[in-house]
Short mmCIF file of C-alpha atoms in Angstrom, two decimals:
data_model
loop_
_atom_site.label_atom_id
_atom_site.label_comp_id
_atom_site.label_asym_id
_atom_site.label_seq_id
_atom_site.Cartn_x
_atom_site.Cartn_y
_atom_site.Cartn_z
CA UNK A 1 -6.68 18.80 -56.63
CA UNK A 2 -3.07 19.55 -56.02
CA UNK A 3 -3.93 20.62 -52.41
CA UNK A 4 -5.68 17.18 -51.83
CA UNK A 5 -2.60 15.31 -53.20
CA UNK A 6 -0.28 17.43 -51.25
CA UNK A 7 -2.35 16.74 -47.87
CA UNK A 8 -2.56 13.03 -48.71
CA UNK A 9 1.27 12.90 -49.15
CA UNK A 10 1.84 14.66 -46.01
CA UNK A 11 -0.60 12.45 -44.04
CA UNK A 12 1.10 9.23 -45.37
CA UNK A 13 4.41 10.68 -44.31
CA UNK A 14 3.06 11.32 -40.82
CA UNK A 15 1.61 7.84 -40.43
CA UNK A 16 4.72 6.24 -41.89
CA UNK A 17 6.76 8.03 -39.21
CA UNK A 18 4.18 6.97 -36.51
CA UNK A 19 4.52 3.36 -37.44
CA UNK A 20 8.36 3.63 -37.62
CA UNK A 21 8.29 5.37 -34.22
CA UNK A 22 6.07 2.53 -32.70
CA UNK A 23 8.20 -0.18 -34.14
CA UNK A 24 11.37 1.44 -32.37
CA UNK A 25 9.20 1.69 -29.20
CA UNK A 26 8.43 -2.06 -29.48
CA UNK A 27 12.23 -2.92 -29.40
CA UNK A 28 13.01 -1.26 -26.10
CA UNK A 29 10.12 -0.91 -23.55
CA UNK A 30 12.48 -0.19 -20.67
CA UNK A 31 13.09 3.22 -22.11
CA UNK A 32 9.44 4.12 -22.37
CA UNK A 33 7.52 6.09 -19.59
CA UNK A 34 4.71 4.24 -17.92
CA UNK A 35 1.58 6.25 -16.96
CA UNK A 36 -0.76 4.91 -14.34
CA UNK A 37 -3.59 6.08 -12.13
CA UNK A 38 -2.84 5.26 -8.43
CA UNK A 39 -4.77 5.34 -5.17
CA UNK A 40 -3.04 5.74 -1.91
CA UNK A 41 -6.09 5.90 0.30
CA UNK A 42 -9.85 5.25 -0.01
CA UNK A 43 -12.20 8.07 -0.64
CA UNK A 44 -13.73 10.35 -3.31
CA UNK A 45 -12.22 9.39 -6.71
CA UNK A 46 -11.88 12.89 -7.73
CA UNK A 47 -9.60 13.52 -4.69
CA UNK A 48 -7.70 10.32 -4.03
CA UNK A 49 -6.89 9.14 -7.68
CA UNK A 50 -3.50 10.45 -8.93
CA UNK A 51 -1.87 10.15 -12.39
CA UNK A 52 1.72 9.14 -12.07
CA UNK A 53 4.68 8.14 -14.34
CA UNK A 54 7.46 5.60 -13.72
CA UNK A 55 9.81 3.44 -15.73
CA UNK A 56 8.63 0.29 -17.41
CA UNK A 57 9.46 -2.94 -15.41
CA UNK A 58 11.15 -5.95 -17.12
CA UNK A 59 9.43 -9.27 -16.64
CA UNK A 60 11.15 -11.98 -14.82
CA UNK A 61 10.60 -15.76 -14.30
CA UNK A 62 6.98 -16.57 -15.35
CA UNK A 63 6.02 -12.88 -15.70
CA UNK A 64 5.04 -10.97 -18.95
CA UNK A 65 4.91 -7.39 -19.91
CA UNK A 66 1.39 -6.32 -21.06
CA UNK A 67 0.71 -3.07 -22.94
CA UNK A 68 -2.82 -2.20 -22.02
CA UNK A 69 -4.97 -1.04 -24.92
CA UNK A 70 -8.28 -0.32 -23.60
CA UNK A 71 -9.56 -0.41 -19.95
CA UNK A 72 -13.16 -0.14 -18.61
CA UNK A 73 -14.34 2.43 -15.86
CA UNK A 74 -17.24 0.54 -14.13
CA UNK A 75 -19.29 1.49 -11.18
CA UNK A 76 -17.41 -1.34 -9.29
CA UNK A 77 -14.07 0.58 -9.98
CA UNK A 78 -15.57 3.74 -8.49
CA UNK A 79 -16.82 1.74 -5.39
CA UNK A 80 -13.45 0.15 -5.01
CA UNK A 81 -11.78 3.50 -4.92
CA UNK A 82 -14.29 4.75 -2.43
CA UNK A 83 -13.60 1.71 -0.30
CA UNK A 84 -17.23 0.48 -0.33
CA UNK A 85 -16.71 -2.56 -2.66
CA UNK A 86 -16.51 -5.98 -1.06
CA UNK A 87 -13.19 -6.53 -2.64
CA UNK A 88 -10.35 -4.12 -1.47
CA UNK A 89 -7.09 -3.85 -3.08
CA UNK A 90 -3.77 -3.22 -1.24
CA UNK A 91 -2.82 0.27 -0.95
CA UNK A 92 -1.17 2.01 -2.78
CA UNK A 93 -2.72 0.33 -5.78
CA UNK A 94 -3.83 0.77 -9.38
CA UNK A 95 -7.61 0.62 -9.86
CA UNK A 96 -9.30 -1.16 -12.75
CA UNK A 97 -10.87 -4.56 -12.80
CA UNK A 98 -11.04 -5.25 -16.62
CA UNK A 99 -9.44 -4.28 -19.92
CA UNK A 100 -7.58 -5.72 -22.80
CA UNK A 101 -3.97 -5.62 -23.69
CA UNK A 102 -1.12 -7.12 -25.80
CA UNK A 103 1.82 -8.93 -24.53
CA UNK A 104 5.03 -7.13 -25.56
CA UNK A 105 7.58 -8.99 -23.66
CA UNK A 106 7.71 -12.42 -21.86
CA UNK A 107 9.91 -13.67 -18.92
CA UNK A 108 12.11 -16.83 -19.55
CA UNK A 109 9.65 -19.17 -17.82
CA UNK A 110 6.30 -17.73 -18.86
CA UNK A 111 3.92 -20.45 -19.82
CA UNK A 112 0.82 -20.46 -22.08
CA UNK A 113 1.23 -16.73 -23.13
CA UNK A 114 3.34 -15.72 -26.03
CA UNK A 115 4.72 -12.38 -27.58
CA UNK A 116 1.90 -10.58 -29.39
CA UNK A 117 -1.02 -12.48 -27.70
CA UNK A 118 -4.15 -10.29 -27.01
CA UNK A 119 -5.08 -10.92 -23.26
CA UNK A 120 -7.63 -9.94 -20.65
CA UNK A 121 -7.34 -10.19 -16.87
CA UNK A 122 -7.93 -13.53 -15.11
CA UNK A 123 -7.58 -12.09 -11.61
CA UNK A 124 -9.38 -9.84 -9.29
CA UNK A 125 -8.17 -6.18 -8.83
CA UNK A 126 -5.91 -6.64 -11.89
CA UNK A 127 -5.04 -2.78 -12.00
CA UNK A 128 -5.96 -2.23 -15.71
CA UNK A 129 -5.49 1.59 -15.39
CA UNK A 130 -1.93 1.43 -16.19
CA UNK A 131 -0.29 1.59 -19.56
CA UNK A 132 2.33 -1.17 -19.11
CA UNK A 133 1.87 -3.97 -16.48
CA UNK A 134 4.25 -6.80 -15.45
CA UNK A 135 2.00 -9.70 -14.22
CA UNK A 136 2.38 -13.39 -13.95
CA UNK A 137 1.33 -15.23 -16.99
CA UNK A 138 -1.48 -17.27 -15.08
CA UNK A 139 -3.20 -13.90 -14.38
CA UNK A 140 -4.04 -13.64 -18.05
CA UNK A 141 -6.50 -15.17 -20.44
CA UNK A 142 -5.56 -15.33 -24.11
CA UNK A 143 -8.43 -13.99 -26.44
CA UNK A 144 -8.82 -14.33 -30.23
CA UNK A 145 -6.74 -11.81 -32.14
CA UNK A 146 -9.58 -10.61 -34.32
CA UNK A 147 -12.08 -10.03 -31.54
CA UNK A 148 -13.06 -6.29 -31.46
CA UNK A 149 -11.22 -4.60 -28.68
CA UNK A 150 -13.89 -2.30 -27.20
CA UNK A 151 -16.23 -5.23 -27.09
CA UNK A 152 -13.83 -7.70 -25.44
CA UNK A 153 -12.64 -5.13 -22.91
CA UNK A 154 -15.85 -5.41 -20.97
CA UNK A 155 -16.38 -9.26 -21.37
CA UNK A 156 -15.57 -10.14 -17.82
CA UNK A 157 -17.97 -7.88 -16.02
CA UNK A 158 -21.19 -6.61 -17.82
CA UNK A 159 -21.14 -9.06 -20.65
CA UNK A 160 -20.68 -12.07 -18.47
CA UNK A 161 -23.20 -10.79 -15.95
CA UNK A 162 -25.86 -10.58 -18.56
CA UNK A 163 -25.00 -14.07 -19.98
CA UNK A 164 -25.01 -15.92 -16.66
CA UNK A 165 -28.26 -14.27 -15.44
CA UNK A 166 -30.02 -15.34 -18.60
CA UNK A 167 -28.52 -18.99 -18.43
CA UNK A 168 -28.47 -19.91 -14.66
CA UNK A 169 -31.78 -19.11 -13.27
CA UNK A 170 -34.51 -20.03 -15.68
CA UNK A 171 -34.27 -22.46 -18.63
CA UNK A 172 -35.33 -19.97 -21.24
CA UNK A 173 -36.53 -21.06 -24.61
CA UNK A 174 -36.93 -19.20 -27.81
CA UNK A 175 -40.17 -17.29 -27.62
CA UNK A 176 -39.93 -16.79 -23.87
CA UNK A 177 -39.83 -13.38 -22.48
CA UNK A 178 -37.49 -11.53 -20.00
CA UNK A 179 -38.21 -8.21 -18.28
CA UNK A 180 -35.48 -5.89 -16.91
CA UNK A 181 -35.16 -2.36 -15.49
CA UNK A 182 -32.06 -0.37 -16.07
CA UNK A 183 -32.29 -1.54 -19.48
CA UNK A 184 -29.89 1.33 -20.73
CA UNK A 185 -27.14 0.25 -18.34
CA UNK A 186 -24.23 -1.61 -19.81
CA UNK A 187 -25.38 -4.92 -18.55
CA UNK A 188 -28.87 -4.08 -19.70
CA UNK A 189 -27.72 -3.43 -23.22
CA UNK A 190 -25.86 -6.90 -23.29
CA UNK A 191 -28.99 -8.55 -22.09
CA UNK A 192 -31.02 -6.99 -24.89
CA UNK A 193 -28.44 -8.25 -27.56
CA UNK A 194 -28.01 -11.83 -25.97
CA UNK A 195 -31.94 -12.20 -25.97
CA UNK A 196 -32.11 -11.21 -29.62
CA UNK A 197 -29.25 -13.69 -30.49
CA UNK A 198 -31.07 -16.46 -28.54
CA UNK A 199 -34.67 -15.74 -29.75
CA UNK A 200 -35.86 -14.43 -26.44
CA UNK A 201 -38.23 -11.53 -26.20
CA UNK A 202 -37.06 -8.63 -24.00
CA UNK A 203 -39.24 -6.07 -22.27
CA UNK A 204 -37.03 -3.21 -21.16
CA UNK A 205 -37.81 -0.62 -18.53
CA UNK A 206 -35.97 2.72 -18.36
CA UNK A 207 -36.48 6.11 -16.37
CA UNK A 208 -38.28 8.89 -18.32
CA UNK A 209 -36.03 11.74 -19.56
CA UNK A 210 -36.02 14.43 -22.13
CA UNK A 211 -34.50 12.38 -24.90
CA UNK A 212 -36.57 9.28 -24.16
CA UNK A 213 -37.48 8.64 -27.88
CA UNK A 214 -33.91 8.65 -28.77
CA UNK A 215 -33.05 6.12 -26.00
CA UNK A 216 -35.86 3.84 -27.04
CA UNK A 217 -34.82 3.97 -30.61
CA UNK A 218 -31.21 3.07 -29.55
CA UNK A 219 -32.28 0.04 -27.56
CA UNK A 220 -34.63 -1.18 -30.21
CA UNK A 221 -31.83 -1.04 -32.65
CA UNK A 222 -29.87 -3.35 -30.37
CA UNK A 223 -32.84 -5.82 -30.56
CA UNK A 224 -35.17 -4.71 -27.73
CA UNK A 225 -38.86 -6.04 -28.42
CA UNK A 226 -40.40 -3.46 -26.15
CA UNK A 227 -39.02 -0.44 -24.24
CA UNK A 228 -41.22 1.44 -21.71
CA UNK A 229 -40.69 4.07 -19.04
CA UNK A 230 -41.60 3.23 -15.50
CA UNK A 231 -44.94 5.03 -15.84
CA UNK A 232 -45.65 3.20 -19.15
CA UNK A 233 -45.11 -0.09 -17.46
CA UNK A 234 -47.54 0.75 -14.68
CA UNK A 235 -50.35 1.57 -17.16
CA UNK A 236 -49.40 -1.35 -19.53
CA UNK A 237 -51.93 -4.17 -20.03
CA UNK A 238 -49.82 -6.00 -22.64
CA UNK A 239 -49.30 -9.14 -20.45
CA UNK A 240 -53.02 -9.44 -19.57
CA UNK A 241 -54.11 -8.95 -23.08
CA UNK A 242 -51.64 -11.63 -24.46
CA UNK A 243 -49.81 -9.12 -26.62
CA UNK A 244 -46.76 -10.12 -24.70
CA UNK A 245 -46.24 -13.50 -22.86
CA UNK A 246 -45.62 -12.98 -19.16
CA UNK A 247 -41.89 -12.94 -18.37
CA UNK A 248 -40.46 -15.99 -16.67
CA UNK A 249 -37.38 -13.84 -15.67
CA UNK A 250 -36.95 -10.45 -14.30
CA UNK A 251 -33.65 -8.68 -13.92
CA UNK A 252 -33.29 -5.99 -11.36
CA UNK A 253 -30.41 -3.47 -10.88
CA UNK A 254 -32.51 -0.62 -9.53
CA UNK A 255 -34.39 -1.78 -6.49
CA UNK A 256 -37.13 0.10 -4.64
CA UNK A 257 -40.60 0.63 -6.16
CA UNK A 258 -39.28 0.01 -9.68
CA UNK A 259 -37.99 -3.53 -8.67
CA UNK A 260 -41.47 -4.29 -7.21
CA UNK A 261 -43.37 -3.01 -10.37
CA UNK A 262 -41.08 -5.28 -12.59
CA UNK A 263 -41.78 -8.22 -10.38
CA UNK A 264 -45.46 -7.86 -10.44
CA UNK A 265 -45.59 -8.66 -14.20
CA UNK A 266 -43.55 -11.99 -13.93
CA UNK A 267 -45.33 -15.31 -14.65
CA UNK A 268 -46.33 -17.86 -12.21
CA UNK A 269 -43.22 -19.39 -10.55
CA UNK A 270 -41.21 -16.54 -12.23
CA UNK A 271 -37.80 -15.53 -10.95
CA UNK A 272 -36.36 -12.07 -10.15
CA UNK A 273 -32.60 -11.78 -10.04
CA UNK A 274 -31.16 -8.70 -8.34
CA UNK A 275 -27.61 -7.68 -9.44
CA UNK A 276 -27.55 -4.03 -8.45
CA UNK A 277 -29.27 -1.29 -6.42
CA UNK A 278 -28.87 1.99 -8.32
CA UNK A 279 -31.74 3.66 -6.56
CA UNK A 280 -30.18 2.74 -3.11
CA UNK A 281 -33.69 1.69 -1.98
CA UNK A 282 -34.42 -1.71 -0.64
CA UNK A 283 -36.17 -4.54 -2.63
CA UNK A 284 -39.70 -4.85 -1.00
CA UNK A 285 -41.57 -8.14 -1.96
CA UNK A 286 -45.32 -8.21 -1.59
CA UNK A 287 -46.48 -11.26 0.42
CA UNK A 288 -49.10 -12.03 -2.15
CA UNK A 289 -46.52 -12.52 -5.03
CA UNK A 290 -44.67 -14.99 -2.83
CA UNK A 291 -47.74 -16.86 -1.76
CA UNK A 292 -50.02 -16.81 -4.98
CA UNK A 293 -47.46 -16.50 -7.73
CA UNK A 294 -44.74 -18.62 -5.92
CA UNK A 295 -42.05 -16.16 -7.24
CA UNK A 296 -38.36 -16.73 -6.32
CA UNK A 297 -36.05 -13.98 -5.40
CA UNK A 298 -32.36 -14.43 -6.10
CA UNK A 299 -29.16 -12.30 -6.11
CA UNK A 300 -26.15 -12.48 -8.39
CA UNK A 301 -22.54 -11.11 -8.16
CA UNK A 302 -20.35 -11.90 -11.08
CA UNK A 303 -17.22 -11.79 -9.02
CA UNK A 304 -18.43 -14.69 -6.77
CA UNK A 305 -19.35 -16.73 -9.88
CA UNK A 306 -15.82 -16.10 -11.48
CA UNK A 307 -14.11 -17.19 -8.18
CA UNK A 308 -15.96 -20.48 -8.22
CA UNK A 309 -15.53 -21.13 -11.92
CA UNK A 310 -12.31 -19.22 -13.01
CA UNK A 311 -10.76 -22.11 -14.91
CA UNK A 312 -13.95 -24.28 -15.45
CA UNK A 313 -15.09 -25.64 -18.78
CA UNK A 314 -18.32 -23.67 -18.26
CA UNK A 315 -16.58 -20.38 -18.12
CA UNK A 316 -14.44 -21.35 -21.09
CA UNK A 317 -17.54 -22.22 -23.21
CA UNK A 318 -19.22 -18.92 -22.09
CA UNK A 319 -16.38 -16.79 -23.11
CA UNK A 320 -16.04 -18.81 -26.54
CA UNK A 321 -19.64 -18.29 -27.26
CA UNK A 322 -19.32 -14.56 -26.39
CA UNK A 323 -16.14 -14.05 -28.51
CA UNK A 324 -17.93 -15.58 -31.62
CA UNK A 325 -21.00 -13.34 -31.02
CA UNK A 326 -18.66 -10.23 -30.92
CA UNK A 327 -16.77 -11.30 -33.83
CA UNK A 328 -20.00 -11.74 -35.90
CA UNK A 329 -21.29 -8.39 -34.88
CA UNK A 330 -24.16 -9.73 -32.83
CA UNK A 331 -22.82 -8.45 -29.62
CA UNK A 332 -21.64 -4.80 -29.65
CA UNK A 333 -20.21 -2.70 -26.84
CA UNK A 334 -22.73 -0.59 -25.03
CA UNK A 335 -22.97 3.03 -25.76
CA UNK A 336 -19.55 4.33 -24.70
CA UNK A 337 -17.01 7.14 -24.86
CA UNK A 338 -13.17 6.58 -25.38
CA UNK A 339 -10.89 8.86 -23.48
CA UNK A 340 -7.24 9.13 -23.10
CA UNK A 341 -5.90 8.48 -19.69
CA UNK A 342 -5.18 12.18 -19.10
CA UNK A 343 -8.87 13.02 -19.20
CA UNK A 344 -9.82 10.51 -16.41
CA UNK A 345 -11.23 13.46 -14.35
CA UNK A 346 -13.95 14.05 -16.99
CA UNK A 347 -15.09 10.54 -16.62
CA UNK A 348 -15.11 10.72 -12.75
CA UNK A 349 -17.11 13.91 -12.85
CA UNK A 350 -19.83 12.29 -14.96
CA UNK A 351 -19.77 8.95 -13.18
CA UNK A 352 -19.89 10.35 -9.60
CA UNK A 353 -22.76 12.67 -10.46
CA UNK A 354 -26.02 11.45 -9.15
CA UNK A 355 -27.24 11.21 -12.76
CA UNK A 356 -24.10 9.29 -13.81
CA UNK A 357 -24.09 5.58 -15.02
CA UNK A 358 -26.99 6.57 -17.37
CA UNK A 359 -25.98 4.39 -20.23
CA UNK A 360 -22.72 5.92 -21.49
CA UNK A 361 -19.76 3.82 -20.56
CA UNK A 362 -16.31 5.43 -20.25
CA UNK A 363 -13.26 3.39 -21.47
CA UNK A 364 -9.62 4.55 -21.18
CA UNK A 365 -8.10 4.28 -24.60
CA UNK A 366 -4.25 4.16 -24.13
CA UNK A 367 -3.84 4.20 -27.94
CA UNK A 368 -5.19 7.88 -28.01
CA UNK A 369 -2.46 9.11 -25.87
CA UNK A 370 0.27 7.33 -28.04
CA UNK A 371 -1.40 8.77 -31.28
CA UNK A 372 -1.57 12.30 -29.86
CA UNK A 373 1.95 12.34 -28.70
CA UNK A 374 3.45 11.01 -31.85
CA UNK A 375 1.43 13.09 -34.23
CA UNK A 376 2.47 16.16 -32.32
CA UNK A 377 6.01 15.13 -32.41
CA UNK A 378 6.30 14.42 -36.10
CA UNK A 379 4.21 17.13 -37.66
#
């Protein structure tokens, strides 16, 4: 009992000193060291990505200083570093398309953004893999202060991709069905949850693997109606027997034979939307499906949609709905792992592996580094 009280007293002292230390930090950011990941040339991320430190800049004019809290590591980020993504940043540059941060200092002419605001990027190639960033205030979007950080961190990419694909190609009604491959991807897990929230049935296809039962259970906990392996889909007769209504919409992020098998099950005049190609195999469309089913084949790139709708009421309404779903606990972050910036190589090793992008999303949590450093200093 005495030991427990002693430990509790010590921990209270530690965290009190942590808070005191953070308050002091908040008063003078120019004295802080700024860590960032930098690329000087395109290539293998494990070779060209460098961890550097410099002084924190002071915002001027309409600029603000953002302290990044959490930043995503997405396939698009890896492709950007490799130089294969359609949008190429200026070099040297800091990678990272999305994240969430807090405004800790504002320039004298900054408009629409205030000290303490929680913000996400509103521009391409934001460079979110940096602890402190000075940016123009119009490059940010303010988000609700009580929205979960890990969830909102990925709202601009995978979450918005899932939302738009479900909204823009077929007028889905409650009771309609959607079929998707790559269902365990970050976008796929968002599709499942949005379908659940809107009363749309989801049929979800994943690759077979040793822990397939565990994966199926995870996706069903998110709201999936049906989860099948590719082999199980080929043998399934649920659409013919009426057990499941034929899907009006198919979502493809794999390509190859997998995409063709998914397309084979859509309804008359169904639509397949391709937004990725993880198999690196082309999408082959049987002539019979085009003629006798009158299926439509579409493509979707979230970056293009955002360019065309960056400040539109449509985008604002989408984000507001997504914020509310996150706050209500109906839209949770995909399976993920939080890592301090210093461990970025561990994420790269996993994500550039041929078996990477298998459902676990990596997030740089800048708060971890601060906590580790302060705890080690005060204990």
